Amino acid sequence: MKLYADTANINDIKRLNELGIIDGVTTNPSLVAKEGRDYNEVIKEICKIVNGPVSAEVLSITTKEMVLDGIAYSKLHKNVVVKIPMTAEGLKATKELNGKGIKVNTTLIFTPLQALLAAKAGAAYVSPFIGRLDDISQDGMQIIQDIVEIFQNYEITTEIIVASVRNPLHIRDAAIIGADICTCPPNVLEQIIKHPLTDIGLKKFLEDWEKSRK
Ligand code: E4P
């Protein structure tokens, strides 16, 4: 399973990229707003750091404006993927951008059928938000299972990005189900590196080695 960093923070992206574990980056307007920077500048900087798809979300709601925003983003770097919200206007924009050879990541997906529609419109990626479903007591991971099954049934090549990830168990379950990609906040990616038994084991190995040399 590919791992993406779900952040617009440059320092976090640099740190994770150095670990050699991230395959791409997703951003959204809330994440970029937190950085207090221009959206385009942030995307250009991320593309210089990470050699993989970088999702930039449109800041408009009509098909016409979304297509224009998408074209502008696609000119920033060859790895830019345009994030389009899952609405009727968004589906039309997806079809149009796909026709121009611009990759779309359909965002704010909360049901398997929304994912099917996005794929039919030509999305290269779909982003179901599992954490936000869990937050309202619905089983977020179940929709990942359902989308994986539906896409397999019809040999749909749209990649599934598990989004709105809150904890390491989300990543584990996404991998077991067979999602293509999991996009994770930096702190969650860093949580999965560590295990207390690894630290205890390493300390013991080094102590035993030192003892043997005395
Ligand atoms: C996905 O691409 C979104 O950026 C993100 O995963 C949303 O997560 P949140 O529900 O934690 O805001």
PDB file of C-alpha atoms and ligand atoms in Angstrom:
ATOM      1  CA  MET A   1       0.000   0.000   0.000  1.00  0.00           C
ATOM      2  CA  LYS A   2       1.301   3.446  -0.897  1.00  0.00           C
ATOM      3  CA  LEU A   3       1.501   6.007   1.916  1.00  0.00           C
ATOM      4  CA  TYR A   4       0.845   9.693   1.343  1.00  0.00           C
ATOM      5  CA  ALA A   5       1.410  12.550   3.784  1.00  0.00           C
ATOM      6  CA  ASP A   6      -1.840  14.423   4.412  1.00  0.00           C
ATOM      7  CA  THR A   7      -0.386  17.834   5.190  1.00  0.00           C
ATOM      8  CA  ALA A   8       0.741  21.141   3.726  1.00  0.00           C
ATOM      9  CA  ASN A   9       3.506  21.616   6.286  1.00  0.00           C
ATOM     10  CA  ILE A  10       6.852  21.730   4.491  1.00  0.00           C
ATOM     11  CA  ASN A  11       8.967  20.730   7.495  1.00  0.00           C
ATOM     12  CA  ASP A  12       6.796  17.667   8.136  1.00  0.00           C
ATOM     13  CA  ILE A  13       6.939  16.695   4.462  1.00  0.00           C
ATOM     14  CA  LYS A  14      10.751  17.054   4.366  1.00  0.00           C
ATOM     15  CA  ARG A  15      11.147  14.943   7.524  1.00  0.00           C
ATOM     16  CA  LEU A  16       8.857  12.164   6.241  1.00  0.00           C
ATOM     17  CA  ASN A  17      10.397  12.225   2.784  1.00  0.00           C
ATOM     18  CA  GLU A  18      13.860  11.679   4.287  1.00  0.00           C
ATOM     19  CA  LEU A  19      12.538   8.483   5.902  1.00  0.00           C
ATOM     20  CA  GLY A  20      11.818   7.145   2.425  1.00  0.00           C
ATOM     21  CA  ILE A  21       8.280   6.104   3.324  1.00  0.00           C
ATOM     22  CA  ILE A  22       6.025   8.524   1.463  1.00  0.00           C
ATOM     23  CA  ASP A  23       4.821   8.094  -2.096  1.00  0.00           C
ATOM     24  CA  GLY A  24       2.834  11.324  -2.451  1.00  0.00           C
ATOM     25  CA  VAL A  25       1.074  14.165  -0.649  1.00  0.00           C
ATOM     26  CA  THR A  26      -2.525  15.315  -0.284  1.00  0.00           C
ATOM     27  CA  THR A  27      -3.549  18.815   0.744  1.00  0.00           C
ATOM     28  CA  ASN A  28      -6.878  20.541   1.257  1.00  0.00           C
ATOM     29  CA  PRO A  29      -7.884  24.183   1.830  1.00  0.00           C
ATOM     30  CA  SER A  30      -8.004  23.735   5.630  1.00  0.00           C
ATOM     31  CA  LEU A  31      -4.477  22.271   5.718  1.00  0.00           C
ATOM     32  CA  VAL A  32      -3.016  25.033   3.518  1.00  0.00           C
ATOM     33  CA  ALA A  33      -4.886  27.748   5.459  1.00  0.00           C
ATOM     34  CA  LYS A  34      -3.175  26.509   8.637  1.00  0.00           C
ATOM     35  CA  GLU A  35       0.200  27.297   7.031  1.00  0.00           C
ATOM     36  CA  GLY A  36      -0.895  30.874   6.202  1.00  0.00           C
ATOM     37  CA  ARG A  37       0.697  30.689   2.740  1.00  0.00           C
ATOM     38  CA  ASP A  38      -0.324  30.988  -0.906  1.00  0.00           C
ATOM     39  CA  TYR A  39      -1.790  27.659  -2.164  1.00  0.00           C
ATOM     40  CA  ASN A  40       0.191  27.625  -5.423  1.00  0.00           C
ATOM     41  CA  GLU A  41       3.491  28.376  -3.693  1.00  0.00           C
ATOM     42  CA  VAL A  42       2.947  25.539  -1.214  1.00  0.00           C
ATOM     43  CA  ILE A  43       2.171  23.064  -4.008  1.00  0.00           C
ATOM     44  CA  LYS A  44       5.232  24.082  -6.021  1.00  0.00           C
ATOM     45  CA  GLU A  45       7.446  23.641  -2.961  1.00  0.00           C
ATOM     46  CA  ILE A  46       5.975  20.213  -2.120  1.00  0.00           C
ATOM     47  CA  CYS A  47       6.518  19.049  -5.720  1.00  0.00           C
ATOM     48  CA  LYS A  48      10.211  19.937  -5.426  1.00  0.00           C
ATOM     49  CA  ILE A  49      10.538  17.738  -2.338  1.00  0.00           C
ATOM     50  CA  VAL A  50       8.393  14.685  -3.083  1.00  0.00           C
ATOM     51  CA  ASN A  51       8.671  12.657  -6.261  1.00  0.00           C
ATOM     52  CA  GLY A  52       5.057  11.493  -6.487  1.00  0.00           C
ATOM     53  CA  PRO A  53       1.481  12.697  -6.917  1.00  0.00           C
ATOM     54  CA  VAL A  54       0.598  15.892  -5.024  1.00  0.00           C
ATOM     55  CA  SER A  55      -3.105  16.721  -4.680  1.00  0.00           C
ATOM     56  CA  ALA A  56      -4.140  20.383  -4.830  1.00  0.00           C
ATOM     57  CA  GLU A  57      -7.805  21.140  -4.137  1.00  0.00           C
ATOM     58  CA  VAL A  58      -9.871  23.589  -6.178  1.00  0.00           C
ATOM     59  CA  LEU A  59     -11.286  26.565  -4.288  1.00  0.00           C
ATOM     60  CA  SER A  60     -14.452  26.894  -6.380  1.00  0.00           C
ATOM     61  CA  ILE A  61     -17.805  25.138  -6.728  1.00  0.00           C
ATOM     62  CA  THR A  62     -18.987  25.588 -10.337  1.00  0.00           C
ATOM     63  CA  THR A  63     -17.829  23.260 -13.119  1.00  0.00           C
ATOM     64  CA  LYS A  64     -16.428  26.143 -15.138  1.00  0.00           C
ATOM     65  CA  GLU A  65     -14.353  27.534 -12.271  1.00  0.00           C
ATOM     66  CA  MET A  66     -13.207  24.098 -11.115  1.00  0.00           C
ATOM     67  CA  VAL A  67     -11.956  23.304 -14.614  1.00  0.00           C
ATOM     68  CA  LEU A  68     -10.093  26.627 -14.780  1.00  0.00           C
ATOM     69  CA  ASP A  69      -8.594  26.080 -11.302  1.00  0.00           C
ATOM     70  CA  GLY A  70      -7.650  22.524 -12.304  1.00  0.00           C
ATOM     71  CA  ILE A  71      -5.921  23.636 -15.493  1.00  0.00           C
ATOM     72  CA  ALA A  72      -3.986  26.275 -13.544  1.00  0.00           C
ATOM     73  CA  TYR A  73      -2.885  23.743 -10.903  1.00  0.00           C
ATOM     74  CA  SER A  74      -1.834  21.242 -13.572  1.00  0.00           C
ATOM     75  CA  LYS A  75       0.570  23.823 -14.981  1.00  0.00           C
ATOM     76  CA  LEU A  76       2.427  24.114 -11.673  1.00  0.00           C
ATOM     77  CA  HIS A  77       4.105  20.692 -11.963  1.00  0.00           C
ATOM     78  CA  LYS A  78       3.656  17.404 -13.830  1.00  0.00           C
ATOM     79  CA  ASN A  79       2.906  15.556 -10.552  1.00  0.00           C
ATOM     80  CA  VAL A  80      -0.031  17.750  -9.550  1.00  0.00           C
ATOM     81  CA  VAL A  81      -3.361  15.941  -9.174  1.00  0.00           C
ATOM     82  CA  VAL A  82      -6.460  18.146  -9.020  1.00  0.00           C
ATOM     83  CA  LYS A  83      -8.719  17.527  -6.055  1.00  0.00           C
ATOM     84  CA  ILE A  84     -12.369  18.042  -6.937  1.00  0.00           C
ATOM     85  CA  PRO A  85     -15.293  17.763  -4.487  1.00  0.00           C
ATOM     86  CA  MET A  86     -17.871  15.004  -4.985  1.00  0.00           C
ATOM     87  CA  THR A  87     -20.769  17.094  -6.324  1.00  0.00           C
ATOM     88  CA  ALA A  88     -22.703  17.086  -9.608  1.00  0.00           C
ATOM     89  CA  GLU A  89     -20.662  20.112 -10.729  1.00  0.00           C
ATOM     90  CA  GLY A  90     -17.527  18.294  -9.599  1.00  0.00           C
ATOM     91  CA  LEU A  91     -18.381  15.203 -11.664  1.00  0.00           C
ATOM     92  CA  LYS A  92     -18.755  17.360 -14.783  1.00  0.00           C
ATOM     93  CA  ALA A  93     -15.429  19.063 -14.046  1.00  0.00           C
ATOM     94  CA  THR A  94     -13.816  15.654 -13.535  1.00  0.00           C
ATOM     95  CA  LYS A  95     -15.000  14.460 -16.933  1.00  0.00           C
ATOM     96  CA  GLU A  96     -13.682  17.618 -18.574  1.00  0.00           C
ATOM     97  CA  LEU A  97     -10.303  17.584 -16.831  1.00  0.00           C
ATOM     98  CA  ASN A  98      -9.882  13.872 -17.526  1.00  0.00           C
ATOM     99  CA  GLY A  99     -10.552  14.618 -21.198  1.00  0.00           C
ATOM    100  CA  LYS A 100      -7.668  17.072 -21.122  1.00  0.00           C
ATOM    101  CA  GLY A 101      -5.349  14.448 -19.614  1.00  0.00           C
ATOM    102  CA  ILE A 102      -5.399  16.064 -16.145  1.00  0.00           C
ATOM    103  CA  LYS A 103      -5.622  13.647 -13.226  1.00  0.00           C
ATOM    104  CA  VAL A 104      -8.425  14.156 -10.692  1.00  0.00           C
ATOM    105  CA  ASN A 105      -8.706  13.031  -7.076  1.00  0.00           C
ATOM    106  CA  THR A 106     -12.384  13.150  -6.093  1.00  0.00           C
ATOM    107  CA  THR A 107     -12.614  14.239  -2.486  1.00  0.00           C
ATOM    108  CA  LEU A 108     -15.264  14.276   0.247  1.00  0.00           C
ATOM    109  CA  ILE A 109     -16.517  10.790  -0.604  1.00  0.00           C
ATOM    110  CA  PHE A 110     -18.679   9.190   2.081  1.00  0.00           C
ATOM    111  CA  THR A 111     -20.413   6.289   0.281  1.00  0.00           C
ATOM    112  CA  PRO A 112     -19.283   3.494  -2.069  1.00  0.00           C
ATOM    113  CA  LEU A 113     -21.708   4.730  -4.725  1.00  0.00           C
ATOM    114  CA  GLN A 114     -20.171   8.206  -4.703  1.00  0.00           C
ATOM    115  CA  ALA A 115     -16.851   6.471  -5.377  1.00  0.00           C
ATOM    116  CA  LEU A 116     -18.387   4.518  -8.267  1.00  0.00           C
ATOM    117  CA  LEU A 117     -19.763   7.734  -9.807  1.00  0.00           C
ATOM    118  CA  ALA A 118     -16.413   9.506  -9.489  1.00  0.00           C
ATOM    119  CA  ALA A 119     -14.657   6.573 -11.169  1.00  0.00           C
ATOM    120  CA  LYS A 120     -17.205   6.595 -13.990  1.00  0.00           C
ATOM    121  CA  ALA A 121     -16.627  10.327 -14.512  1.00  0.00           C
ATOM    122  CA  GLY A 122     -12.925   9.583 -14.965  1.00  0.00           C
ATOM    123  CA  ALA A 123     -11.323  10.231 -11.583  1.00  0.00           C
ATOM    124  CA  ALA A 124      -7.831   8.767 -11.296  1.00  0.00           C
ATOM    125  CA  TYR A 125      -8.245   8.651  -7.504  1.00  0.00           C
ATOM    126  CA  VAL A 126     -11.139   8.634  -5.028  1.00  0.00           C
ATOM    127  CA  SER A 127     -10.760   9.818  -1.435  1.00  0.00           C
ATOM    128  CA  PRO A 128     -13.270   8.285   0.995  1.00  0.00           C
ATOM    129  CA  PHE A 129     -13.067  10.053   4.397  1.00  0.00           C
ATOM    130  CA  ILE A 130     -13.179   7.311   7.008  1.00  0.00           C
ATOM    131  CA  GLY A 131     -12.402   9.293  10.184  1.00  0.00           C
ATOM    132  CA  ARG A 132     -15.244  11.710   9.632  1.00  0.00           C
ATOM    133  CA  LEU A 133     -17.634   8.738   9.272  1.00  0.00           C
ATOM    134  CA  ASP A 134     -16.271   7.162  12.468  1.00  0.00           C
ATOM    135  CA  ASP A 135     -16.807  10.542  14.150  1.00  0.00           C
ATOM    136  CA  ILE A 136     -20.564  10.253  13.536  1.00  0.00           C
ATOM    137  CA  SER A 137     -20.667   6.580  14.617  1.00  0.00           C
ATOM    138  CA  GLN A 138     -20.675   5.122  11.101  1.00  0.00           C
ATOM    139  CA  ASP A 139     -18.140   2.450  10.166  1.00  0.00           C
ATOM    140  CA  GLY A 140     -15.680   4.312   7.941  1.00  0.00           C
ATOM    141  CA  MET A 141     -13.588   1.264   7.101  1.00  0.00           C
ATOM    142  CA  GLN A 142     -16.637  -0.593   5.800  1.00  0.00           C
ATOM    143  CA  ILE A 143     -16.901   1.809   2.874  1.00  0.00           C
ATOM    144  CA  ILE A 144     -13.278   1.089   1.969  1.00  0.00           C
ATOM    145  CA  GLN A 145     -14.084  -2.627   1.940  1.00  0.00           C
ATOM    146  CA  ASP A 146     -17.129  -1.971  -0.264  1.00  0.00           C
ATOM    147  CA  ILE A 147     -15.281   0.279  -2.723  1.00  0.00           C
ATOM    148  CA  VAL A 148     -12.423  -2.232  -3.057  1.00  0.00           C
ATOM    149  CA  GLU A 149     -14.980  -4.950  -3.844  1.00  0.00           C
ATOM    150  CA  ILE A 150     -16.962  -2.825  -6.331  1.00  0.00           C
ATOM    151  CA  PHE A 151     -13.823  -1.705  -8.159  1.00  0.00           C
ATOM    152  CA  GLN A 152     -12.620  -5.321  -8.338  1.00  0.00           C
ATOM    153  CA  ASN A 153     -16.003  -6.493  -9.677  1.00  0.00           C
ATOM    154  CA  TYR A 154     -15.768  -4.144 -12.640  1.00  0.00           C
ATOM    155  CA  GLU A 155     -11.982  -3.969 -13.039  1.00  0.00           C
ATOM    156  CA  ILE A 156     -12.045  -0.233 -12.314  1.00  0.00           C
ATOM    157  CA  THR A 157      -8.505   1.136 -12.232  1.00  0.00           C
ATOM    158  CA  THR A 158      -9.282   4.289 -10.203  1.00  0.00           C
ATOM    159  CA  GLU A 159      -7.050   4.188  -7.117  1.00  0.00           C
ATOM    160  CA  ILE A 160      -8.573   4.322  -3.646  1.00  0.00           C
ATOM    161  CA  ILE A 161      -6.982   6.834  -1.251  1.00  0.00           C
ATOM    162  CA  VAL A 162      -8.083   6.128   2.316  1.00  0.00           C
ATOM    163  CA  ALA A 163      -8.441   9.629   3.773  1.00  0.00           C
ATOM    164  CA  SER A 164      -9.347  11.277   7.065  1.00  0.00           C
ATOM    165  CA  VAL A 165      -7.087   8.823   8.850  1.00  0.00           C
ATOM    166  CA  ARG A 166      -6.951   9.256  12.616  1.00  0.00           C
ATOM    167  CA  ASN A 167      -4.802   6.432  14.004  1.00  0.00           C
ATOM    168  CA  PRO A 168      -2.476   3.496  13.181  1.00  0.00           C
ATOM    169  CA  LEU A 169      -5.344   0.977  13.176  1.00  0.00           C
ATOM    170  CA  HIS A 170      -6.880   2.817  10.231  1.00  0.00           C
ATOM    171  CA  ILE A 171      -3.631   2.286   8.291  1.00  0.00           C
ATOM    172  CA  ARG A 172      -3.407  -1.385   9.250  1.00  0.00           C
ATOM    173  CA  ASP A 173      -7.019  -2.109   8.308  1.00  0.00           C
ATOM    174  CA  ALA A 174      -6.712  -0.212   5.014  1.00  0.00           C
ATOM    175  CA  ALA A 175      -3.683  -2.360   4.115  1.00  0.00           C
ATOM    176  CA  ILE A 176      -5.430  -5.602   5.082  1.00  0.00           C
ATOM    177  CA  ILE A 177      -8.445  -4.692   2.949  1.00  0.00           C
ATOM    178  CA  GLY A 178      -6.147  -3.872   0.043  1.00  0.00           C
ATOM    179  CA  ALA A 179      -6.666  -0.132  -0.474  1.00  0.00           C
ATOM    180  CA  ASP A 180      -4.198   1.344  -2.967  1.00  0.00           C
ATOM    181  CA  ILE A 181      -3.142   4.328  -0.863  1.00  0.00           C
ATOM    182  CA  CYS A 182      -3.548   5.624   2.668  1.00  0.00           C
ATOM    183  CA  THR A 183      -3.034   9.365   3.227  1.00  0.00           C
ATOM    184  CA  CYS A 184      -2.039  10.071   6.802  1.00  0.00           C
ATOM    185  CA  PRO A 185      -1.352  13.019   9.074  1.00  0.00           C
ATOM    186  CA  PRO A 186       2.413  13.171   9.855  1.00  0.00           C
ATOM    187  CA  ASN A 187       1.957  12.323  13.553  1.00  0.00           C
ATOM    188  CA  VAL A 188       0.094   9.106  12.679  1.00  0.00           C
ATOM    189  CA  LEU A 189       2.806   8.061  10.217  1.00  0.00           C
ATOM    190  CA  GLU A 190       5.413   8.694  12.900  1.00  0.00           C
ATOM    191  CA  GLN A 191       3.435   6.665  15.450  1.00  0.00           C
ATOM    192  CA  ILE A 192       3.713   3.525  13.330  1.00  0.00           C
ATOM    193  CA  ILE A 193       7.530   3.635  13.288  1.00  0.00           C
ATOM    194  CA  LYS A 194       7.844   3.039  16.988  1.00  0.00           C
ATOM    195  CA  HIS A 195       7.336   0.068  19.299  1.00  0.00           C
ATOM    196  CA  PRO A 196       8.500  -0.077  22.939  1.00  0.00           C
ATOM    197  CA  LEU A 197       9.902  -3.603  22.446  1.00  0.00           C
ATOM    198  CA  THR A 198      12.056  -2.302  19.577  1.00  0.00           C
ATOM    199  CA  ASP A 199      13.569   0.322  21.915  1.00  0.00           C
ATOM    200  CA  ILE A 200      14.042  -2.198  24.762  1.00  0.00           C
ATOM    201  CA  GLY A 201      15.539  -4.762  22.360  1.00  0.00           C
ATOM    202  CA  LEU A 202      17.975  -2.277  20.855  1.00  0.00           C
ATOM    203  CA  LYS A 203      19.124  -1.109  24.301  1.00  0.00           C
ATOM    204  CA  LYS A 204      19.728  -4.732  25.380  1.00  0.00           C
ATOM    205  CA  PHE A 205      21.675  -5.643  22.218  1.00  0.00           C
ATOM    206  CA  LEU A 206      24.008  -2.693  22.693  1.00  0.00           C
ATOM    207  CA  GLU A 207      24.432  -3.341  26.457  1.00  0.00           C
ATOM    208  CA  ASP A 208      25.266  -7.025  25.840  1.00  0.00           C
ATOM    209  CA  TRP A 209      27.773  -6.042  23.200  1.00  0.00           C
ATOM    210  CA  GLU A 210      29.480  -3.531  25.515  1.00  0.00           C
ATOM    211  CA  LYS A 211      29.594  -6.100  28.377  1.00  0.00           C
ATOM    212  CA  SER A 212      31.283  -8.698  26.154  1.00  0.00           C
ATOM    213  CA  ARG A 213      34.089  -6.266  25.344  1.00  0.00           C
ATOM    214  CA  LYS A 214      35.026  -5.650  29.017  1.00  0.00           C
TER     215      LYS A 214
HETATM  216  C1  E4P B   1      -7.966  14.028   2.337  1.00  0.00           C
HETATM  217  O1  E4P B   1      -7.341  14.113   1.313  1.00  0.00           O
HETATM  218  C2  E4P B   1      -8.150  15.098   3.323  1.00  0.00           C
HETATM  219  O2  E4P B   1      -7.113  16.033   3.187  1.00  0.00           O
HETATM  220  C3  E4P B   1      -8.076  14.623   4.753  1.00  0.00           C
HETATM  221  O3  E4P B   1      -7.738  13.265   4.851  1.00  0.00           O
HETATM  222  C4  E4P B   1      -9.197  15.060   5.609  1.00  0.00           C
HETATM  223  O4  E4P B   1      -8.998  14.589   6.911  1.00  0.00           O
HETATM  224  P1  E4P B   1      -9.722  15.173   8.203  1.00  0.00           P
HETATM  225  O5  E4P B   1     -11.063  14.549   8.286  1.00  0.00           O
HETATM  226  O6  E4P B   1      -8.838  14.750   9.331  1.00  0.00           O
HETATM  227  O7  E4P B   1      -9.782  16.665   8.024  1.00  0.00           O
END
